[in-house]
Coordinates of C-alpha atoms in Angstrom, one line a residue:
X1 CA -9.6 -21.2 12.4
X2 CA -11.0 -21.9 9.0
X3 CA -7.8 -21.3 7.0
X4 CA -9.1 -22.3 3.6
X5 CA -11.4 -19.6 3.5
X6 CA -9.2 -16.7 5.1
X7 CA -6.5 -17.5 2.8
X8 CA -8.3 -16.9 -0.6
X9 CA -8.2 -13.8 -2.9
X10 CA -10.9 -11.7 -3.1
X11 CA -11.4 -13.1 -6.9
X12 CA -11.7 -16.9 -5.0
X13 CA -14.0 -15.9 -2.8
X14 CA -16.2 -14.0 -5.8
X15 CA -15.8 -17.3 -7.7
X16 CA -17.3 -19.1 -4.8
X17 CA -19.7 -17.0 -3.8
X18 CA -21.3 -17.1 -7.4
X19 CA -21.0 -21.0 -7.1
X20 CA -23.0 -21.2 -3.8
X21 CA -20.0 -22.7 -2.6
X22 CA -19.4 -20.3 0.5
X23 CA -21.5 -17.4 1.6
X24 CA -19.8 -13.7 2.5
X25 CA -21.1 -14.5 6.4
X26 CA -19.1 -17.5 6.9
X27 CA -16.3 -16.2 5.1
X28 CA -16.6 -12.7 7.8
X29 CA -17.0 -15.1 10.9
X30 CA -13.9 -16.8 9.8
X31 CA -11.8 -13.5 9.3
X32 CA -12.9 -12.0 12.6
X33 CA -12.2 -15.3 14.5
X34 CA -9.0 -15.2 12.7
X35 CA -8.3 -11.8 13.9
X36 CA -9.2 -13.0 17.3
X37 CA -6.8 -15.6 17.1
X38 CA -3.5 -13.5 15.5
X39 CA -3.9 -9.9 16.0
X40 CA -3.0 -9.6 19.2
X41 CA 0.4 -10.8 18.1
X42 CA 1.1 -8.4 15.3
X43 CA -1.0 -5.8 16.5
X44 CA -2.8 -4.6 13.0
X45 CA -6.5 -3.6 13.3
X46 CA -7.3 -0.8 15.5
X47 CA -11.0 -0.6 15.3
X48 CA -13.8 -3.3 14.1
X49 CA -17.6 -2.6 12.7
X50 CA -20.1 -4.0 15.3
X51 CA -21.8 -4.3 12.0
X52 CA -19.4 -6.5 10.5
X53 CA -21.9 -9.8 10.0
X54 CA -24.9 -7.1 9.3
X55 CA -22.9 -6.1 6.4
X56 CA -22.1 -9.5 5.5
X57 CA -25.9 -11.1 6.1
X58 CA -26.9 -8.2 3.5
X59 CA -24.2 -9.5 1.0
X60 CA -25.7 -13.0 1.8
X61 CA -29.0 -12.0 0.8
X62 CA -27.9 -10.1 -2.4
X63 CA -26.1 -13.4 -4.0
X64 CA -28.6 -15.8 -2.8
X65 CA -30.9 -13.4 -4.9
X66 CA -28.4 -14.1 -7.8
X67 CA -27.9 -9.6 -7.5
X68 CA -24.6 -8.9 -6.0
X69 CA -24.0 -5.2 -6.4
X70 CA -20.2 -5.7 -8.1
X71 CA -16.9 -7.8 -8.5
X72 CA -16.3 -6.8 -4.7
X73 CA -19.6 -7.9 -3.1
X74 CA -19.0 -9.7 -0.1
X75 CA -15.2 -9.2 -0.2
X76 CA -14.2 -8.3 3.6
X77 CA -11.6 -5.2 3.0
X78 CA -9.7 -3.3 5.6
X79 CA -9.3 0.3 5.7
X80 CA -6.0 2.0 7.2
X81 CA -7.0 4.5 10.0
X82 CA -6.6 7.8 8.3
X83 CA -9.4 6.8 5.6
X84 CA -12.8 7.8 6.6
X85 CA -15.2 5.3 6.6
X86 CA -19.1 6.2 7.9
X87 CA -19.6 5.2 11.5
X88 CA -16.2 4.9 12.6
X89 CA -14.0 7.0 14.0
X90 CA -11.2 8.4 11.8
X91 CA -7.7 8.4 14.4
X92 CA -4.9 8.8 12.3
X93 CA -3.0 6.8 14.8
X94 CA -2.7 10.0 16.9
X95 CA -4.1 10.3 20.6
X96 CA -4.5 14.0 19.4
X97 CA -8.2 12.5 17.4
X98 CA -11.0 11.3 19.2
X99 CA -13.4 8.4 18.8
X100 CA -16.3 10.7 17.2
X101 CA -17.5 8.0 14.3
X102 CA -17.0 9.6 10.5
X103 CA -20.9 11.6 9.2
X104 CA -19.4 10.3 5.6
X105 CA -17.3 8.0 3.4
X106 CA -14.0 8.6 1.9
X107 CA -14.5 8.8 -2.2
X108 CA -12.9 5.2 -2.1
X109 CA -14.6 3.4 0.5
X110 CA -17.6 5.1 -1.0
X111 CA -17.1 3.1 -4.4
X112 CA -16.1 -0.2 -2.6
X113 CA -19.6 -0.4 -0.8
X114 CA -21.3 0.6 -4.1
X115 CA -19.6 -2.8 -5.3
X116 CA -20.9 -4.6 -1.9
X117 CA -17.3 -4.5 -0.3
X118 CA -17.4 -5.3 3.3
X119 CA -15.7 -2.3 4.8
X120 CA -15.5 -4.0 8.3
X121 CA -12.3 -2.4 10.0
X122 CA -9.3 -0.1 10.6
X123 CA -5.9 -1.0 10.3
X124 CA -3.1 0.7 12.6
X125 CA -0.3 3.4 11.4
X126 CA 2.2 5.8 13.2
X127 CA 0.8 9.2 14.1
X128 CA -0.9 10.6 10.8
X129 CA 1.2 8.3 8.9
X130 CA 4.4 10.7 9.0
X131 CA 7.0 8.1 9.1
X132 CA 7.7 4.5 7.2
X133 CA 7.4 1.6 10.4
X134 CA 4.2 1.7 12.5
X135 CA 3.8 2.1 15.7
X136 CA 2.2 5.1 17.6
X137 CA 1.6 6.3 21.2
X138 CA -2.2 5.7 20.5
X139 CA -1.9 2.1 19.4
X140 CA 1.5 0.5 20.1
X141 CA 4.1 -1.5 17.6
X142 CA 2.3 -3.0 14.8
X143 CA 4.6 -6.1 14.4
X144 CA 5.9 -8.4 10.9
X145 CA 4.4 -11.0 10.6
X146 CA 7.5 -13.2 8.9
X147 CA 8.9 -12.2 12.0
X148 CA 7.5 -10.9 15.3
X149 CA 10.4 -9.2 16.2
X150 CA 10.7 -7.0 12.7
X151 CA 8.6 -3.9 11.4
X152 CA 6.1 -4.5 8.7
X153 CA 7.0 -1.2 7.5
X154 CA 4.4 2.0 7.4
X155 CA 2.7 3.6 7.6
X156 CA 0.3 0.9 6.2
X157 CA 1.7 -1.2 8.2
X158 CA -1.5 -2.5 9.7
X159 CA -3.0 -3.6 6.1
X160 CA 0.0 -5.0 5.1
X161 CA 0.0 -7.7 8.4
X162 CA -3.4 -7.9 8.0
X163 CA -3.1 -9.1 4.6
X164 CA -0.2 -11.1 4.7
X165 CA -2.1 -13.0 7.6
X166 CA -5.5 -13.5 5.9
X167 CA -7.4 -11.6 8.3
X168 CA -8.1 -9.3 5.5
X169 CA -8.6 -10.4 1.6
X170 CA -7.5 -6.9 0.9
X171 CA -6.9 -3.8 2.3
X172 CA -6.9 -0.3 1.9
X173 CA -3.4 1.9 2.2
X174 CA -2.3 5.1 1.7
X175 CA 1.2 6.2 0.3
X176 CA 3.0 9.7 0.6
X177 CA 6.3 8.4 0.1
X178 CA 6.4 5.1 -0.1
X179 CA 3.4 3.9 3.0
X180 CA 2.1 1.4 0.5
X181 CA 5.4 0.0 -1.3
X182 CA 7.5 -0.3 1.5
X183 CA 5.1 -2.6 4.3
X184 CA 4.2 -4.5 0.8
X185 CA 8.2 -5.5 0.0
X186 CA 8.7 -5.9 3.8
X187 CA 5.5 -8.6 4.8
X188 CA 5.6 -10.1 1.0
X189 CA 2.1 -8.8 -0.2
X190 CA 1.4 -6.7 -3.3
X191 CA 1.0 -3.2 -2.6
X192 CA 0.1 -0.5 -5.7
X193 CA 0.3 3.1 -5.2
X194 CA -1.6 4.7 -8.9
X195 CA -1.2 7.7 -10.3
X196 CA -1.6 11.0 -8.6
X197 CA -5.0 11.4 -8.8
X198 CA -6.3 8.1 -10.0
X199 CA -8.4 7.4 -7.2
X200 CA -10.2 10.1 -5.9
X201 CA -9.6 11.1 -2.2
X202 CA -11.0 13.6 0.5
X203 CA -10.6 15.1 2.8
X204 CA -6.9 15.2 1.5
X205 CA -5.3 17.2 4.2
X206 CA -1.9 18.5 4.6
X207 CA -0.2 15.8 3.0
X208 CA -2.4 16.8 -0.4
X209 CA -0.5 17.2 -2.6
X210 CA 2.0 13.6 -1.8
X211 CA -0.7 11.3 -0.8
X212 CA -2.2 8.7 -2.8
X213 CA -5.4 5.4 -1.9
X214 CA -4.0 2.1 -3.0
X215 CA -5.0 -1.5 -2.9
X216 CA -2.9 -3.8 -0.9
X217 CA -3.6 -7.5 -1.5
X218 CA -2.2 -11.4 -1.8
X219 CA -2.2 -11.0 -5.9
X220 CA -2.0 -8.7 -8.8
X221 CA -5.3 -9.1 -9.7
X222 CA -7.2 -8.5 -6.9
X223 CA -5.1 -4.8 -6.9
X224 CA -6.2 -4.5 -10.3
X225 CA -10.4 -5.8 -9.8
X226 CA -10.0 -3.4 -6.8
X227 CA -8.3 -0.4 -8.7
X228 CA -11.1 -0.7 -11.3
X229 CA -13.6 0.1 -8.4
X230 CA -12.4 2.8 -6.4
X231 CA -11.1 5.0 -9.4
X232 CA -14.5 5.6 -10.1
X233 CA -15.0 9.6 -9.9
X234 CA -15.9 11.4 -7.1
X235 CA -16.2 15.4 -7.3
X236 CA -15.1 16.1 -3.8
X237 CA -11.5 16.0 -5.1
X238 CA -10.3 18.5 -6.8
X239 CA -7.1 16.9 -8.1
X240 CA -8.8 13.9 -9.1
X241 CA -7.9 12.1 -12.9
X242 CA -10.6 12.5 -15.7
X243 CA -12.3 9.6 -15.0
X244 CA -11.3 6.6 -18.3
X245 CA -13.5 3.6 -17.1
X246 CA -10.5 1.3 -17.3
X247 CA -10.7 -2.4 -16.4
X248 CA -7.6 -2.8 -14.6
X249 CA -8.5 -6.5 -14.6
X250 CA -9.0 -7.2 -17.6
X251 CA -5.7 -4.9 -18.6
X252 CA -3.1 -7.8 -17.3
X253 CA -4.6 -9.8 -20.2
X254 CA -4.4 -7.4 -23.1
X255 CA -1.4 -5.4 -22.4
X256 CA 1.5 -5.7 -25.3
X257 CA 4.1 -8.6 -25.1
X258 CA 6.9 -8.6 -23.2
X259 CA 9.3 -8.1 -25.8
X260 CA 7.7 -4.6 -26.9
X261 CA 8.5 -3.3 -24.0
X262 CA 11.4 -0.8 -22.9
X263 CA 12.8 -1.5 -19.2
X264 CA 15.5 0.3 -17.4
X265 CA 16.8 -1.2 -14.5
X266 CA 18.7 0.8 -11.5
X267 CA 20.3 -1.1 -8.7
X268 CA 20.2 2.1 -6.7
X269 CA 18.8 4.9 -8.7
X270 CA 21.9 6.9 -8.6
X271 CA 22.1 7.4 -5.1
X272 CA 24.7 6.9 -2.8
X273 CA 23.0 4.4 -1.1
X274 CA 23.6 0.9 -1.1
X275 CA 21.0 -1.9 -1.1
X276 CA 21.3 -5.3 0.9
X277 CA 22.7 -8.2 -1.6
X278 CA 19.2 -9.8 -1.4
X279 CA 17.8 -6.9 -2.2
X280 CA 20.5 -6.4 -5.3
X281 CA 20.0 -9.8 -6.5
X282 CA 15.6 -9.7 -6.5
X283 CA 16.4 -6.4 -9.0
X284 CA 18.7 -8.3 -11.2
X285 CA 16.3 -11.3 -11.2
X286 CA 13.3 -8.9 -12.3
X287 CA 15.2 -7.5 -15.0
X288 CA 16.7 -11.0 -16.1
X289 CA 13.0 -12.4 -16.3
X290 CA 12.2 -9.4 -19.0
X291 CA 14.9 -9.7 -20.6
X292 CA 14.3 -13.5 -21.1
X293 CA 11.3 -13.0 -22.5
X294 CA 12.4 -10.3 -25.1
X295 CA 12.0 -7.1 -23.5
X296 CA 14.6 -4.4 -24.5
X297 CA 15.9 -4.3 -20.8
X298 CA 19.2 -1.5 -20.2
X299 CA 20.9 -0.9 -17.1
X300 CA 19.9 3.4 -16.8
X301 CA 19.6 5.5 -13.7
X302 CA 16.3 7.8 -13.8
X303 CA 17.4 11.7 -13.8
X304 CA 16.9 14.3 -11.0
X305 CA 16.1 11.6 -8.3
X306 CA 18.5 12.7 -5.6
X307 CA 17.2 16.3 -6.3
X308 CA 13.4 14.3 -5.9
X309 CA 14.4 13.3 -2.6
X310 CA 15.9 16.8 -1.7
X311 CA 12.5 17.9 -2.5
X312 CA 10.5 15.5 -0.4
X313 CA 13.2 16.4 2.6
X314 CA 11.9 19.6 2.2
X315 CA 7.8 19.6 1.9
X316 CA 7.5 16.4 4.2
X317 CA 8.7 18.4 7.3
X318 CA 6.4 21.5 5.7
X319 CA 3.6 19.2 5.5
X320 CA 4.2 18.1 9.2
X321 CA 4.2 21.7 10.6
X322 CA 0.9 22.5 9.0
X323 CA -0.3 19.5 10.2
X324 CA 0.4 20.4 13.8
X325 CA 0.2 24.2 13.9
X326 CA -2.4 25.4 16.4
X327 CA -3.0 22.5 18.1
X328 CA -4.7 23.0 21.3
X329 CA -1.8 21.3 23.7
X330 CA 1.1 22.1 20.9
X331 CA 1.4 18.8 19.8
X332 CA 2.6 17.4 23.3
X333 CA 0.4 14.3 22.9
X334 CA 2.3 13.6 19.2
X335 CA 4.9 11.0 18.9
X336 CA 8.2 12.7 19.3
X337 CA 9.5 11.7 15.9
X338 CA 6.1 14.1 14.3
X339 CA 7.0 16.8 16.4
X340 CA 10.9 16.6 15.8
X341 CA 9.4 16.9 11.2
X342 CA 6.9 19.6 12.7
X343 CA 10.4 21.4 14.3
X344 CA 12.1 20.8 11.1
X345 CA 9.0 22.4 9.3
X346 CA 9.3 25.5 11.1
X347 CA 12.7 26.3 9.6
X348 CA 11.0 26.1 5.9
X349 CA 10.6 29.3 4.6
X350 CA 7.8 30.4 2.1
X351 CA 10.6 31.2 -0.7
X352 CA 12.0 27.4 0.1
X353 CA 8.6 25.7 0.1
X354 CA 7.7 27.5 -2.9
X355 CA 11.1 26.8 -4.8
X356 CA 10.8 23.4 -4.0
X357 CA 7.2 23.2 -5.4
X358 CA 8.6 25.0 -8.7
X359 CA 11.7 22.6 -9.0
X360 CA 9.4 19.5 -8.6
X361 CA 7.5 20.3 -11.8
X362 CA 10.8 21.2 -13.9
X363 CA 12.1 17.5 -12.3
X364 CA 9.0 16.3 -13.6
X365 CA 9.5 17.5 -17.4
X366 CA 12.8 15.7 -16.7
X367 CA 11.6 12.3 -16.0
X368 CA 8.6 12.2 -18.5
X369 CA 11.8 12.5 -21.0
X370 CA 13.0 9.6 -19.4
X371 CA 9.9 7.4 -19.8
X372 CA 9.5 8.7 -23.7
X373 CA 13.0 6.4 -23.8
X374 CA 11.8 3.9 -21.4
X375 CA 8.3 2.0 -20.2
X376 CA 9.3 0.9 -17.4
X377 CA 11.6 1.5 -14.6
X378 CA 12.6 -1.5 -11.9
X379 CA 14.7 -0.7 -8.9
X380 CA 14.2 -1.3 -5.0
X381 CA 11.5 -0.9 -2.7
X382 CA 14.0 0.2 0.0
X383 CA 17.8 -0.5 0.7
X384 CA 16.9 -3.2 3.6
X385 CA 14.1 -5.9 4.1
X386 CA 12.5 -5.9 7.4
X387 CA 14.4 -4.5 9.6
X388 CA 14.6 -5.4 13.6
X389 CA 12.3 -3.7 15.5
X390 CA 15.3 -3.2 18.3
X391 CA 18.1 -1.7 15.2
X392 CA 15.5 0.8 13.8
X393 CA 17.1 4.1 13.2
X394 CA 15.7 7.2 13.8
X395 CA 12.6 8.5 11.6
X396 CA 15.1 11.0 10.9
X397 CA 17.4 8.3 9.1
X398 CA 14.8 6.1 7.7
X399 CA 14.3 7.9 4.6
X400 CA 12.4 6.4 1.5
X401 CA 15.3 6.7 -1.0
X402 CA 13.7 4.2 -3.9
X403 CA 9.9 5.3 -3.3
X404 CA 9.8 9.1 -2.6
X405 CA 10.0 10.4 -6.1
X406 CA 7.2 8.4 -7.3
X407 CA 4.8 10.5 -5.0
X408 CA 7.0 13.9 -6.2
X409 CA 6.3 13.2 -9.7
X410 CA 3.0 11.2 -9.3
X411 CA 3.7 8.2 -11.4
X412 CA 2.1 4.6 -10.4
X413 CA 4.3 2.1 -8.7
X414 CA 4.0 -1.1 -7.5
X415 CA 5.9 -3.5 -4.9
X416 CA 5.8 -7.2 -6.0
X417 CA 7.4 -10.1 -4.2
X418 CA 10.0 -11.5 -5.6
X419 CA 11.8 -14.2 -2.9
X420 CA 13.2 -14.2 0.5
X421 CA 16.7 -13.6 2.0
X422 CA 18.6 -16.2 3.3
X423 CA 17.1 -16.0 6.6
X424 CA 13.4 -16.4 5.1
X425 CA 12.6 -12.9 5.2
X426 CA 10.1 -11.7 2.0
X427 CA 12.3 -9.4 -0.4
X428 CA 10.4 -7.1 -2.7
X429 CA 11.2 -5.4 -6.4
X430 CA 9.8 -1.8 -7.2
X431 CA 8.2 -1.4 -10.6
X432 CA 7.7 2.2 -11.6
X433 CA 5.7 3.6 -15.1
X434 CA 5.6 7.0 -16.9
X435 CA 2.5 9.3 -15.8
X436 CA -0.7 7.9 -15.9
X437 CA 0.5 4.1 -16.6
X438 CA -0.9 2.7 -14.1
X439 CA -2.5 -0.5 -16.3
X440 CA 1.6 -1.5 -17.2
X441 CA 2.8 -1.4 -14.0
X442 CA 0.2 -4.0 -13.1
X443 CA 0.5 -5.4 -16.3
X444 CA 4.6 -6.3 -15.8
X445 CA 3.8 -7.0 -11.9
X446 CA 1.4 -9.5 -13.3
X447 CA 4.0 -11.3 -15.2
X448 CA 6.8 -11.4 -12.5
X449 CA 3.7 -12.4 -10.0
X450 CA 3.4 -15.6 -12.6
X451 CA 7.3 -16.2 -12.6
X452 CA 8.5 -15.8 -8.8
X453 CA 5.3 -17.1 -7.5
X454 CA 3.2 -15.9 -4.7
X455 CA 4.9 -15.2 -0.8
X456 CA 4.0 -18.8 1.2
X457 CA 1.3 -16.6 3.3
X458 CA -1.2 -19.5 3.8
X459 CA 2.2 -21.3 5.1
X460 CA 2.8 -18.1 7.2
X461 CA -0.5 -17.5 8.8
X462 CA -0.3 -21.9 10.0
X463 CA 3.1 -21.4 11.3
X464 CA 2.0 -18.1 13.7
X465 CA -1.3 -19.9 14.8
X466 CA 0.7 -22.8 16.0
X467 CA 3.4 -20.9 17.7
X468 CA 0.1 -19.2 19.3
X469 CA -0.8 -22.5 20.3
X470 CA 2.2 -23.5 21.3
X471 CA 2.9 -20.6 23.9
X472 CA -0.6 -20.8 25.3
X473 CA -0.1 -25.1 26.4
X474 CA 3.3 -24.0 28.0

């Protein structure tokens, strides 16, 4: 296993690449062989390109040619299975799809080949992503890899182990309440989930109007180099941001000082729900590091956000039922946890769906209040780190109670790591800005990125190959 090479950032492997140092081929035969080695521990990729080392040869070609197509070119990147990328099949995690291949691109994978991105496979989620650990009836348990025995979270759970283990520089996830954020905090990777309508997305399906495309990677920087890429317009969506031509990248440099910057800090947004100590203490170091270095940091609660999450109780399980309404077989295929939301969906009437749509703007008004007062909000990811995979509550009971109004009100957030518990588990911090801030969020996850340090993944990935290779001599 060439661990050098897997374990670098897809701004590395640019660097070396433009050096001659390393070519995009050796660099895909060394992820694949990788995945070949891990995955069938941890269980994250569902589907590989046959045309993986095509794709790569042609990336070859274009740098020995000194013409790469972008900042991406030759950058292996993993797409969760309910993005559609041309020539394989779009799943969802759900043994309700079938294995006919994609006729077209998703906007974002569209932009990352434009920049020479090697779109080479499909990570794993729970049945159309409904619920926040991964593991489906089509695919099985997607497993942590700090831990083989925990969740990585979901329902990006497959990019986020496929990350954290190098056998992806970078991934793609999606995020409709907190699928991004929460596998990020629980496998210690970055995860971003931008604006509403930042990066532009289709088909968008019933989950529309919650869902956003994020970068998941091993730094800041490769979120932002990525971000930069696919928020490049696309006019299938509808919803989709004017187009600014932001350098997210070049954003972590040029962003204010810390000490201009107003942060409130919430231990638990207001809710009456506690967080784990470890979980406590990462919030209070975040805050302490602005604070250090002159930022006007206040302990304040956002508004409305128990009345956010009353919200999302209500349209998830909407979403759900017109997800599953007139399906052929009634849905018996579909994890019981999706049809128990689709049940829960039925019982939603049109003046509750619509009220609850109504509310959710006057809750936004409320909170873009907030964030005239504030920059910056920093709280948890989720009460718990990774949890066991044998004390998982219902889907019922694990509700997103830190990330859920960030998809109500569309703002950007972002999960950084910031430590581990005592038992060397990855603990993250939640870092959430005012509409359309996406460039501060990175920004401030950039400097906490600089002061906890990176999660030991290189470490990680060594310590999981040997155990491999331990098991297999015994």
């Amino acid at each position: 296993m060439n661990g050098d090479i897997c374990d670098l950032t897809a701004q590395e492997l640019h660097t070396l690449y433009k050096m001659g140092s390393a070519s995009p081929v050796e660099v895909m035969q060394a992820v694949l062989a990788r995945i070949e080695q891990l995955d069938p521990t941890v269980n994250a990729f569902c589907q590989i390109a046959a045309d993986a080392l095509d794709m790569a040869r042609a990336s070859e070609t274009r740098w020995q040619r000194k013409r790469p197509l972008g900042p991406l070119d030759g950058v292996p990147i993993s797409i969760k299975d309910n993005v559609a990328v041309a020539g394989l099949s779009t799943r969802y995690g759900s043994r309700v799809t079938d294995e006919t291949p994609a006729p077209h691109d998703s906007p974002c994978v569209a932009r990352l080949r434009e920049s020479g991105a090697i779109c080479f496979a499909k990570t794993t989620l729970p049945d159309f992503a409904h619920k926040i650990v991964t593991d489906s009836p089509l695919t099985g348990v997607t497993r942590n890899p700090w831990d083989t025995e925990r969740t990585p979270g979901g329902s990006s759970g497959g990019a986020a182990a496929a990350v954290c283990l190098g056998m992806a520089p970078a991934a793609i996830g999606t995020d409709g309440g907190g699928s991004i954020r929460i596998p990020a905090a629980f496998t210690g990777t970055f995860g971003f989930k931008p604006s509403f309508g930042r990066v532009p997305h289709a088909p968008r399906g019933p989950f529309g109007l919650l869902s956003h495309i994020g970068p998941m990677t091993r730094c800041v920087a490769d979120a932002a180099r990525i971000l930069t890429v696919i928020s490049r317009p696309d006019s299938r969506d509808w919803y989709a941001l004017p187009f600014d031509g932001s350098d997210y990248e070049l954003g972590l440099e040029c962003k204010p000082t810390p000490g201009g910057v107003r942060i409130a800090y919430s231990p638990s947004l207001g809710l009456a729900v506690t967080p784990e100590t470890a979980v406590l203490e990462a919030v209070m170091r975040a805050a302490d590091t602005f604070r250090d270095l002159g930022s006007r940091v206040k302990p304040e609660d956002p508004p409305s956000i128990a009345h956010c999450n009353s919200i999302h109780a209500t349209l998830w399980p909407a979403c759900c039922r017109q997800l599953t309404e007139g399906m052929a077989d009634g849905g018996a295929a579909l994890d019981p946890s999706l049809q128990a939301y689709s049940d829960a969906g039925a019982g939603v009437s049109r003046q509750a769906l619509l009220g609850a749509l109504i509310e959710r703007g006057e809750l936004g008004a409320t909170v873009n209040a907030f964030f005239e007062r504030y920059d910056l909000v920093i709280c948890p990811v989720y009460p718990r780190v990774a949890m066991p995979l044998t004390e998982l509550p219902s889907s019922k009971e694990l509700f997103p109670h830190f990330t859920a109004w960030c998809n109500q009100l569309g703002l950007p957030a972002a999960s950084i790591y910031a430590g581990t518990t005592s038992e060397g588990l990855p603990v993250g911090v939640q870092i959430v800005g005012g509409r359309h801030a996406d460039a501060l969020v990175l920004w401030a996850s950039h400097i906490l990125e600089l002061t906890f340090g990176r999660a030991p993944l290189a470490e990680l990935a060594r310590t999981l190959s040997s155990s491999i290779a331990g098991r297999k001599t015994h």
